[in-house]
PDB file of N, CA and C in Angstrom:
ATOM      1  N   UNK C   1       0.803  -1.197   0.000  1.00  0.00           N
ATOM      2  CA  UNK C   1       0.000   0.000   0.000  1.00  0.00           C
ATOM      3  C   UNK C   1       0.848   1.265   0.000  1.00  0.00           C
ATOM      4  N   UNK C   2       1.881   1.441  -0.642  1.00  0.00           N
ATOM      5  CA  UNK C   2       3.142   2.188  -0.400  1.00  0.00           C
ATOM      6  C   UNK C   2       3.847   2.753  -1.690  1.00  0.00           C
ATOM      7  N   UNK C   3       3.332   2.886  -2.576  1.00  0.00           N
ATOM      8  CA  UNK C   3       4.103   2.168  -4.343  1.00  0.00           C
ATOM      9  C   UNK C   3       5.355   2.883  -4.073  1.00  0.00           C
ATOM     10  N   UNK C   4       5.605   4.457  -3.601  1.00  0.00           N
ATOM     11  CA  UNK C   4       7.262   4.648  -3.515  1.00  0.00           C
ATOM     12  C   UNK C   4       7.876   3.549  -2.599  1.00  0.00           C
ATOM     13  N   UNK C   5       7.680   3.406  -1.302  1.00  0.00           N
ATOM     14  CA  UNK C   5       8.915   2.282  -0.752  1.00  0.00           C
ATOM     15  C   UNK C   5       9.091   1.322  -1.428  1.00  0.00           C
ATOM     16  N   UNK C   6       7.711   1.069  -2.346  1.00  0.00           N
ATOM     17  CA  UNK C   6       8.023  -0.118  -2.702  1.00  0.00           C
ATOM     18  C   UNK C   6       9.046  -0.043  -3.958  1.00  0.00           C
ATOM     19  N   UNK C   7       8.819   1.066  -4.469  1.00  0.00           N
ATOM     20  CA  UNK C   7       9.777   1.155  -6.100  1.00  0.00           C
ATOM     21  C   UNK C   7      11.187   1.470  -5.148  1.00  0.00           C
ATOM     22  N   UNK C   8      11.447   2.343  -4.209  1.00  0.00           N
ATOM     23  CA  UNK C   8      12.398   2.778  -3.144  1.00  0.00           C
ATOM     24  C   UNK C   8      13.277   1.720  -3.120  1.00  0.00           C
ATOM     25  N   UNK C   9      12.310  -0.001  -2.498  1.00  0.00           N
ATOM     26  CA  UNK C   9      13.481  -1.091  -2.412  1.00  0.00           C
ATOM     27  C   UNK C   9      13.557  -1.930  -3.351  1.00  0.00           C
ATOM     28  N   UNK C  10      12.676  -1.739  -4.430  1.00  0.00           N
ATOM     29  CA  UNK C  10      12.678  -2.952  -5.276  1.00  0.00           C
ATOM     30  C   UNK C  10      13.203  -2.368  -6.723  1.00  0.00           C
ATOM     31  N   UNK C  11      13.008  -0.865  -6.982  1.00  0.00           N
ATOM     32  CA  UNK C  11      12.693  -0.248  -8.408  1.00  0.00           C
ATOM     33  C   UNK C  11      12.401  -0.833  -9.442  1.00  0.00           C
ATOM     34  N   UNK C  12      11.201  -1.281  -8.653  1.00  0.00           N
ATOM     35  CA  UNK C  12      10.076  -1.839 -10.192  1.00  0.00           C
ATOM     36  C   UNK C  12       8.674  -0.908  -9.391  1.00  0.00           C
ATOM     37  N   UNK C  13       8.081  -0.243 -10.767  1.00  0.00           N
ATOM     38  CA  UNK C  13       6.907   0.215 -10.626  1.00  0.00           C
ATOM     39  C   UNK C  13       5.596  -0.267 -10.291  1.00  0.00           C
ATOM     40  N   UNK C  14       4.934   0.551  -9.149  1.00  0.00           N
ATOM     41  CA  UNK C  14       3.732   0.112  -8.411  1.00  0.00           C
ATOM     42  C   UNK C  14       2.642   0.996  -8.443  1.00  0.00           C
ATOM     43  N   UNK C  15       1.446   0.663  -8.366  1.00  0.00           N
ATOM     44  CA  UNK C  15       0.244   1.280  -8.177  1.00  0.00           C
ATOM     45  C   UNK C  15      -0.375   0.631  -6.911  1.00  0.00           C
ATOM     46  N   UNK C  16      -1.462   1.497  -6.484  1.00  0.00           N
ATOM     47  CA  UNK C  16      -1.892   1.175  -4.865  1.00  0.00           C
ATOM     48  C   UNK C  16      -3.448   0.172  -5.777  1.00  0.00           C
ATOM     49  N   UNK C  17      -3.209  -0.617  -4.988  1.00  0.00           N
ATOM     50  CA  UNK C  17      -4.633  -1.097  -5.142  1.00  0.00           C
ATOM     51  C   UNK C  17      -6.045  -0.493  -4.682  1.00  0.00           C
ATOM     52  N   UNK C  18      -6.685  -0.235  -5.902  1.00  0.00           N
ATOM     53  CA  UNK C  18      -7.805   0.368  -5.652  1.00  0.00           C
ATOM     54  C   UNK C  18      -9.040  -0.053  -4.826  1.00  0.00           C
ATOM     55  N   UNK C  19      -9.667   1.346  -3.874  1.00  0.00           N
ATOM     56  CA  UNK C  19     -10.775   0.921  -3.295  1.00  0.00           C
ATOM     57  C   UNK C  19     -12.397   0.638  -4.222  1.00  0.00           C
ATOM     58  N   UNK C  20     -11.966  -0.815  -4.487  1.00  0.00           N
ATOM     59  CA  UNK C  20     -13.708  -1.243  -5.149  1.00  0.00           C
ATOM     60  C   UNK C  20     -13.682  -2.672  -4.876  1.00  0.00           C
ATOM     61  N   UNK C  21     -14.230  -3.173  -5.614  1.00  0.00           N
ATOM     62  CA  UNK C  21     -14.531  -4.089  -6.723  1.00  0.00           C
ATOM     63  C   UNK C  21     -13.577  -5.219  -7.065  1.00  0.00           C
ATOM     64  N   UNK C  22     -13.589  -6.173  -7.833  1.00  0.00           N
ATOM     65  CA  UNK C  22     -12.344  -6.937  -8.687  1.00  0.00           C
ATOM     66  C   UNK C  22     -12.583  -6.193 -10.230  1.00  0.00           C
ATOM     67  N   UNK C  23     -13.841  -5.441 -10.521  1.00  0.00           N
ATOM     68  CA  UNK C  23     -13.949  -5.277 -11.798  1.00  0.00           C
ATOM     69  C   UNK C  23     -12.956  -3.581 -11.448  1.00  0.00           C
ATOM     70  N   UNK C  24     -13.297  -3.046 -10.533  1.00  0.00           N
ATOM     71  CA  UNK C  24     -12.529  -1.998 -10.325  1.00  0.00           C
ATOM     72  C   UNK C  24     -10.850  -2.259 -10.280  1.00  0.00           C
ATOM     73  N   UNK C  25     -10.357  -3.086  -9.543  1.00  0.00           N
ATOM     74  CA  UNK C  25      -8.965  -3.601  -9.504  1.00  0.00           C
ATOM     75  C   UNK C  25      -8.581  -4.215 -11.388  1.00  0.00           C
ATOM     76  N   UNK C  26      -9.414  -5.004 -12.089  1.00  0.00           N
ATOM     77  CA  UNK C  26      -8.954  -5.130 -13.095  1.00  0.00           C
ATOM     78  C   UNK C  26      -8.953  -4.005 -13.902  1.00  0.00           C
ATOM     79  N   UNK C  27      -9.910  -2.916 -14.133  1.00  0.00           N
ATOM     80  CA  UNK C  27      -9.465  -1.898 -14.816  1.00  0.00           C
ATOM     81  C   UNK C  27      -8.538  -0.978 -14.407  1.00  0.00           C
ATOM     82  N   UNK C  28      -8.294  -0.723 -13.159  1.00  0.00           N
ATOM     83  CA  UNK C  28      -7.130  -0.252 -12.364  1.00  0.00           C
ATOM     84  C   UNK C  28      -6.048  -0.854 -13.288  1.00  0.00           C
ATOM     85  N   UNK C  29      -5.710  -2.341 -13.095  1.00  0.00           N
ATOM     86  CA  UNK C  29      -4.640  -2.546 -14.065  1.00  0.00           C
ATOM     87  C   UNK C  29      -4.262  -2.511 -15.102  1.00  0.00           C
ATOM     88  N   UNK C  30      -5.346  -2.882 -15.779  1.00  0.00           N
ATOM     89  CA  UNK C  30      -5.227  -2.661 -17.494  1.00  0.00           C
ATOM     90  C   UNK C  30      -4.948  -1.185 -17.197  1.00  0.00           C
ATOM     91  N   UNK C  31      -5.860  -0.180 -16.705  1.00  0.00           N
ATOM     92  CA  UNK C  31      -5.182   1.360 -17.311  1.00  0.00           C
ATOM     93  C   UNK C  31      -3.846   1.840 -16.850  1.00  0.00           C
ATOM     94  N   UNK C  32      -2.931   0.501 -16.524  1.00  0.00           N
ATOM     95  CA  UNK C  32      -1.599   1.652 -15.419  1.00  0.00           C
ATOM     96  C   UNK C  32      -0.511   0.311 -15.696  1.00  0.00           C
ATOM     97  N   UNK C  33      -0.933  -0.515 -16.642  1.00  0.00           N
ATOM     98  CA  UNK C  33      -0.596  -1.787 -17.262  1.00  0.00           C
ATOM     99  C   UNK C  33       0.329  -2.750 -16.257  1.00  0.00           C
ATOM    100  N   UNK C  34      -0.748  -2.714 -15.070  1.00  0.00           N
ATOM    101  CA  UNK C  34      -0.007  -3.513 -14.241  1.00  0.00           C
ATOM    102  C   UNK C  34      -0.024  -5.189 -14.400  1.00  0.00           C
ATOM    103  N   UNK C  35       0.704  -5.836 -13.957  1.00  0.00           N
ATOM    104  CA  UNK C  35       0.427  -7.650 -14.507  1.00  0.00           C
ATOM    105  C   UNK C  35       0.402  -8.201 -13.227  1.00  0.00           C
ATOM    106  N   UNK C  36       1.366  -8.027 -12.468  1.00  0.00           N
ATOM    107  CA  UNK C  36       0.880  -8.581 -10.970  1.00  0.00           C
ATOM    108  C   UNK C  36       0.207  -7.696 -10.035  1.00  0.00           C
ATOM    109  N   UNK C  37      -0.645  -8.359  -9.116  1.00  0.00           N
ATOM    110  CA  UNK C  37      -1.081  -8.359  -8.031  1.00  0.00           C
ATOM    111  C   UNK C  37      -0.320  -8.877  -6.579  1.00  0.00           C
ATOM    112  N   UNK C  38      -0.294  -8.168  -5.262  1.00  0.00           N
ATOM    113  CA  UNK C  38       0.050  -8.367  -4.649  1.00  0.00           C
ATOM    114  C   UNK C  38      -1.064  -8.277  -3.178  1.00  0.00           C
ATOM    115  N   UNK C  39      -1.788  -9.421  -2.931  1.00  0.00           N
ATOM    116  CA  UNK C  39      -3.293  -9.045  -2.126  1.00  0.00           C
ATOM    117  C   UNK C  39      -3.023  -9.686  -0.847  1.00  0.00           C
ATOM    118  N   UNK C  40      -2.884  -8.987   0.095  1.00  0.00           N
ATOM    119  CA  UNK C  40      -2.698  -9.543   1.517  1.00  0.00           C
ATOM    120  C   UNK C  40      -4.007  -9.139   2.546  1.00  0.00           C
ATOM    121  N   UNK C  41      -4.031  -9.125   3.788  1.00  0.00           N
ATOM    122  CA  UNK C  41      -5.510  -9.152   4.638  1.00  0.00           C
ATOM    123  C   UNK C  41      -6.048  -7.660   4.646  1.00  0.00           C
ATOM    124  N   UNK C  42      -4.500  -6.826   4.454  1.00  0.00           N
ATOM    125  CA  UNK C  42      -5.518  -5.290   4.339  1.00  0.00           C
ATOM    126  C   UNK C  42      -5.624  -5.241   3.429  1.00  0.00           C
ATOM    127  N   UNK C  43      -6.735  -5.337   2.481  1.00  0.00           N
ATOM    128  CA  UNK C  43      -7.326  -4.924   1.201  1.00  0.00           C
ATOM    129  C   UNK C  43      -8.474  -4.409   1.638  1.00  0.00           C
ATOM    130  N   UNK C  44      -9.516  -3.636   0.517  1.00  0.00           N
ATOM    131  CA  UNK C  44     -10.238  -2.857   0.456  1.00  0.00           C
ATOM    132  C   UNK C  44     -11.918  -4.315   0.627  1.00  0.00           C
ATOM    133  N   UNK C  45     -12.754  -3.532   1.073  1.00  0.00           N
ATOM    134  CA  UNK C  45     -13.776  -4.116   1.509  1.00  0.00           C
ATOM    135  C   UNK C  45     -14.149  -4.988   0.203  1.00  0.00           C
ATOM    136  N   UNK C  46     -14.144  -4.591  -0.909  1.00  0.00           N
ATOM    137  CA  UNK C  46     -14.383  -4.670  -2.078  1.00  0.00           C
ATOM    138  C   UNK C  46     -13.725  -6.247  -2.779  1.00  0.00           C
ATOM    139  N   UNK C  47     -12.981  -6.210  -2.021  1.00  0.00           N
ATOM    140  CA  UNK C  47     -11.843  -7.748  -2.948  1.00  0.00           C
ATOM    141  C   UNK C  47     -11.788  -8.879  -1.533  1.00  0.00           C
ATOM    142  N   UNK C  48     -12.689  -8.889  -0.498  1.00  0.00           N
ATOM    143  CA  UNK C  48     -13.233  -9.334   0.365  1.00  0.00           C
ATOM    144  C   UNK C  48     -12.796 -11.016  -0.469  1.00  0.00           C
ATOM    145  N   UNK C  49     -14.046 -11.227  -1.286  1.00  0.00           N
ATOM    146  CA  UNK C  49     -14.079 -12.328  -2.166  1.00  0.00           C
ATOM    147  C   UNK C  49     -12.960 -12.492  -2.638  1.00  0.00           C
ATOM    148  N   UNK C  50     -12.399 -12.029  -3.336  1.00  0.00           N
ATOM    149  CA  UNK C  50     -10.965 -12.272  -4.114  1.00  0.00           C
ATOM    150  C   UNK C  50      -9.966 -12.834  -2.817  1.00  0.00           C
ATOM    151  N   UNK C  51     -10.087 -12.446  -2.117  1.00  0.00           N
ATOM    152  CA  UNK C  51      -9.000 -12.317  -1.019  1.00  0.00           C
ATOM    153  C   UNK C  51      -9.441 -14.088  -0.159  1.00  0.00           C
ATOM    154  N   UNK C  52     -10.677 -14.067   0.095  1.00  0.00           N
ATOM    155  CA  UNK C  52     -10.871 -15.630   0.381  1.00  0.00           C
ATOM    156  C   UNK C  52     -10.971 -16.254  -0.299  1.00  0.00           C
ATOM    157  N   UNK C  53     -10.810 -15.719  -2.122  1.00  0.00           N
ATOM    158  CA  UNK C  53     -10.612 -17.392  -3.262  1.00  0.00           C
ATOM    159  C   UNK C  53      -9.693 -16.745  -3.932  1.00  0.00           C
ATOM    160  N   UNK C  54      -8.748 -16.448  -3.683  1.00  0.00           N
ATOM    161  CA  UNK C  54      -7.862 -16.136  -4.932  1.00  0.00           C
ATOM    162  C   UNK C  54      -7.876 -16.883  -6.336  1.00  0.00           C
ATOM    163  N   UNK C  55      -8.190 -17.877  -6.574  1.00  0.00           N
ATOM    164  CA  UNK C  55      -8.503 -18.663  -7.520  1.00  0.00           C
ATOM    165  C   UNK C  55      -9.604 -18.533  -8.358  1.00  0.00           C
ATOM    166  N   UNK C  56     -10.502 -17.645  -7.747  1.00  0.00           N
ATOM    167  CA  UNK C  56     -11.786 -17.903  -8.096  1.00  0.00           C
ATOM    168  C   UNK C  56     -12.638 -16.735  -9.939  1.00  0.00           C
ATOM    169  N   UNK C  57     -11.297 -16.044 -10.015  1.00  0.00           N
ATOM    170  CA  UNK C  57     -11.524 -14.976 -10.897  1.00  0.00           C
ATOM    171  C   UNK C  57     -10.598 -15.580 -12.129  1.00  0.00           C
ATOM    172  N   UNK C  58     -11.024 -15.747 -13.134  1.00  0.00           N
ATOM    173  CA  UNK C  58     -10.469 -16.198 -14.229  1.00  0.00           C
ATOM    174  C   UNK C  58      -9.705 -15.300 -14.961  1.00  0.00           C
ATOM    175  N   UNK C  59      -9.335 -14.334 -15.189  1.00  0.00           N
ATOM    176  CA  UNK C  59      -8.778 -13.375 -15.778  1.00  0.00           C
ATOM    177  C   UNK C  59      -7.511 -13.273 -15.233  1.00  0.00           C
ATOM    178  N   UNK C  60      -8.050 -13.865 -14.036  1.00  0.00           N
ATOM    179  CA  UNK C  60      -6.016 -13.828 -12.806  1.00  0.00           C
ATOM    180  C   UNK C  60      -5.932 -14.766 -12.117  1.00  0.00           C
ATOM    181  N   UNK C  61      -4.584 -15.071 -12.283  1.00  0.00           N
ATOM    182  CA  UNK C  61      -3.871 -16.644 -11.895  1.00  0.00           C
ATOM    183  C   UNK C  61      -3.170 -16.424 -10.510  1.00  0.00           C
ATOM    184  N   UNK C  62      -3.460 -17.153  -9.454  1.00  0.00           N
ATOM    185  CA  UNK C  62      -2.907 -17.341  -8.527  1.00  0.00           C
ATOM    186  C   UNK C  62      -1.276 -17.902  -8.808  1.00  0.00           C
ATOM    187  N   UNK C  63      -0.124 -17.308  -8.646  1.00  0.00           N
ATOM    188  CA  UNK C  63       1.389 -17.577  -8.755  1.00  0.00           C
ATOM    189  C   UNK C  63       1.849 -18.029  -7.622  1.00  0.00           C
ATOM    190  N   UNK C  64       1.286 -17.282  -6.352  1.00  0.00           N
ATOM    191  CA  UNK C  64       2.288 -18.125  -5.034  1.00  0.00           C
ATOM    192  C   UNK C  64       1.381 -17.514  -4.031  1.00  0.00           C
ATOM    193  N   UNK C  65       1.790 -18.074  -2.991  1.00  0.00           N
ATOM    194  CA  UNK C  65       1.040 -17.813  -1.398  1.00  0.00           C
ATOM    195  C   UNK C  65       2.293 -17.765  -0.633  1.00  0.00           C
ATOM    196  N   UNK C  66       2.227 -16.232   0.251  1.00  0.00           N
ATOM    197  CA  UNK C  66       3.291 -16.537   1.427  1.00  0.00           C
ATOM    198  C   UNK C  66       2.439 -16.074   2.797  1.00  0.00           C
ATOM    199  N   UNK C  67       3.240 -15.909   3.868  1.00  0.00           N
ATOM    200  CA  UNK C  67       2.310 -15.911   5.042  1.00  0.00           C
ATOM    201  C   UNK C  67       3.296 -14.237   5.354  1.00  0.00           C
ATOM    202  N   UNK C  68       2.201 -13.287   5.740  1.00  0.00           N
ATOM    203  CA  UNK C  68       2.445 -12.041   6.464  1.00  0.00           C
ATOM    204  C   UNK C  68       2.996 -12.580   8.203  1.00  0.00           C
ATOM    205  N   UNK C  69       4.045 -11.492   8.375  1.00  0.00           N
ATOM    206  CA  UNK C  69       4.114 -11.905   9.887  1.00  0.00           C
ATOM    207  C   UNK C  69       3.199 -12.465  10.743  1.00  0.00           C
ATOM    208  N   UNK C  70       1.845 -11.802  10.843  1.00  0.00           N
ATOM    209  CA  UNK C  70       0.763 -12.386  11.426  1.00  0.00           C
ATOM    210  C   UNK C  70       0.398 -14.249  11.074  1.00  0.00           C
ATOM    211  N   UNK C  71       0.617 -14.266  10.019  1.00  0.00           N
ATOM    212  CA  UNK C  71       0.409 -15.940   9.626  1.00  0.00           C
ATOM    213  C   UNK C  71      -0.868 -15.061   8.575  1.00  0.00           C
ATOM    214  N   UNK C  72      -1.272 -14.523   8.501  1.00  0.00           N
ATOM    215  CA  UNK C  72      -2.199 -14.288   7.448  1.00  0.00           C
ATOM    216  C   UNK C  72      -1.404 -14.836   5.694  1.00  0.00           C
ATOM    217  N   UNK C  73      -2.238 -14.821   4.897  1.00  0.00           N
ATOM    218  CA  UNK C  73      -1.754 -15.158   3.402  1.00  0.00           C
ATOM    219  C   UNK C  73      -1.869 -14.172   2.471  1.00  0.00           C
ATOM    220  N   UNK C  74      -0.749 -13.940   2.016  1.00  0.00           N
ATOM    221  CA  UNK C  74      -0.357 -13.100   1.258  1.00  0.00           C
ATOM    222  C   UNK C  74      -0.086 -13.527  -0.447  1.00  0.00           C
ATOM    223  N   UNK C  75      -0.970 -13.038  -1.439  1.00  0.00           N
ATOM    224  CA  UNK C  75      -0.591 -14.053  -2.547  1.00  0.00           C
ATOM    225  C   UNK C  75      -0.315 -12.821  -3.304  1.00  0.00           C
ATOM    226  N   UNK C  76       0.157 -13.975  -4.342  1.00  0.00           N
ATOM    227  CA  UNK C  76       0.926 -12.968  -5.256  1.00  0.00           C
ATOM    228  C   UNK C  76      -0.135 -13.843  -6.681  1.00  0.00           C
ATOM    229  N   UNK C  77      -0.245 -12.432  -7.424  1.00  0.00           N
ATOM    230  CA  UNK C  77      -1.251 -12.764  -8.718  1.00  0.00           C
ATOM    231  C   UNK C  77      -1.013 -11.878  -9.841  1.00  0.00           C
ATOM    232  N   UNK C  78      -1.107 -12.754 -10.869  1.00  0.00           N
ATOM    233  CA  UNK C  78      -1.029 -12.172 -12.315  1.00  0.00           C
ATOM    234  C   UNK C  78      -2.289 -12.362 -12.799  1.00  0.00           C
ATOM    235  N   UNK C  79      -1.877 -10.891 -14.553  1.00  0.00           N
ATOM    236  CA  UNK C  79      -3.193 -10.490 -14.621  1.00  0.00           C
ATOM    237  C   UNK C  79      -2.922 -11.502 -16.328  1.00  0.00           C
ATOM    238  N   UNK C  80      -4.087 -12.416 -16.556  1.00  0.00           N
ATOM    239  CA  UNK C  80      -3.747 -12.714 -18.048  1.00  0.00           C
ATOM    240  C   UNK C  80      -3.984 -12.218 -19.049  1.00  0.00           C
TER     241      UNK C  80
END
């Protein structure tokens, strides 16, 4: 939720994930041509669903699962 620290330690370009929807998050990406996703427990009320099926949206592929300090799951997702 940070896109400078994050370009800061990584320098690869980021956008904040938007407050909606998954249809809102996919046009978010297409317009800012993002390919991954990065969705952990603070997300927006909106990706609620996405966030308990990561699998469940066809347009984006679940790539990996890691665990946030808390033990929560943190996945990482591309957009096809």
């Amino acid at each position: 939720n940070k896109p400078p620290g994050f370009y800061y330690f990584t320098s690869r370009p980021s956008i904040v994930v938007p407050n909606g929807d998954t249809g809102t998050l996919l046009q978010a990406m297409r317009d800012f041509n993002a390919r991954w996703l990065v969705l952990d427990v603070n997300r927006p009320a909106g990706l609620a669903d996405l966030y308990a099926a990561p699998e469940s949206e066809p347009r984006l592929a679940l790539r990996a699962t890691f665990a946030d300090n808390s033990g929560q799951p943190v996945y990482l997702i591309e957009l096809h």
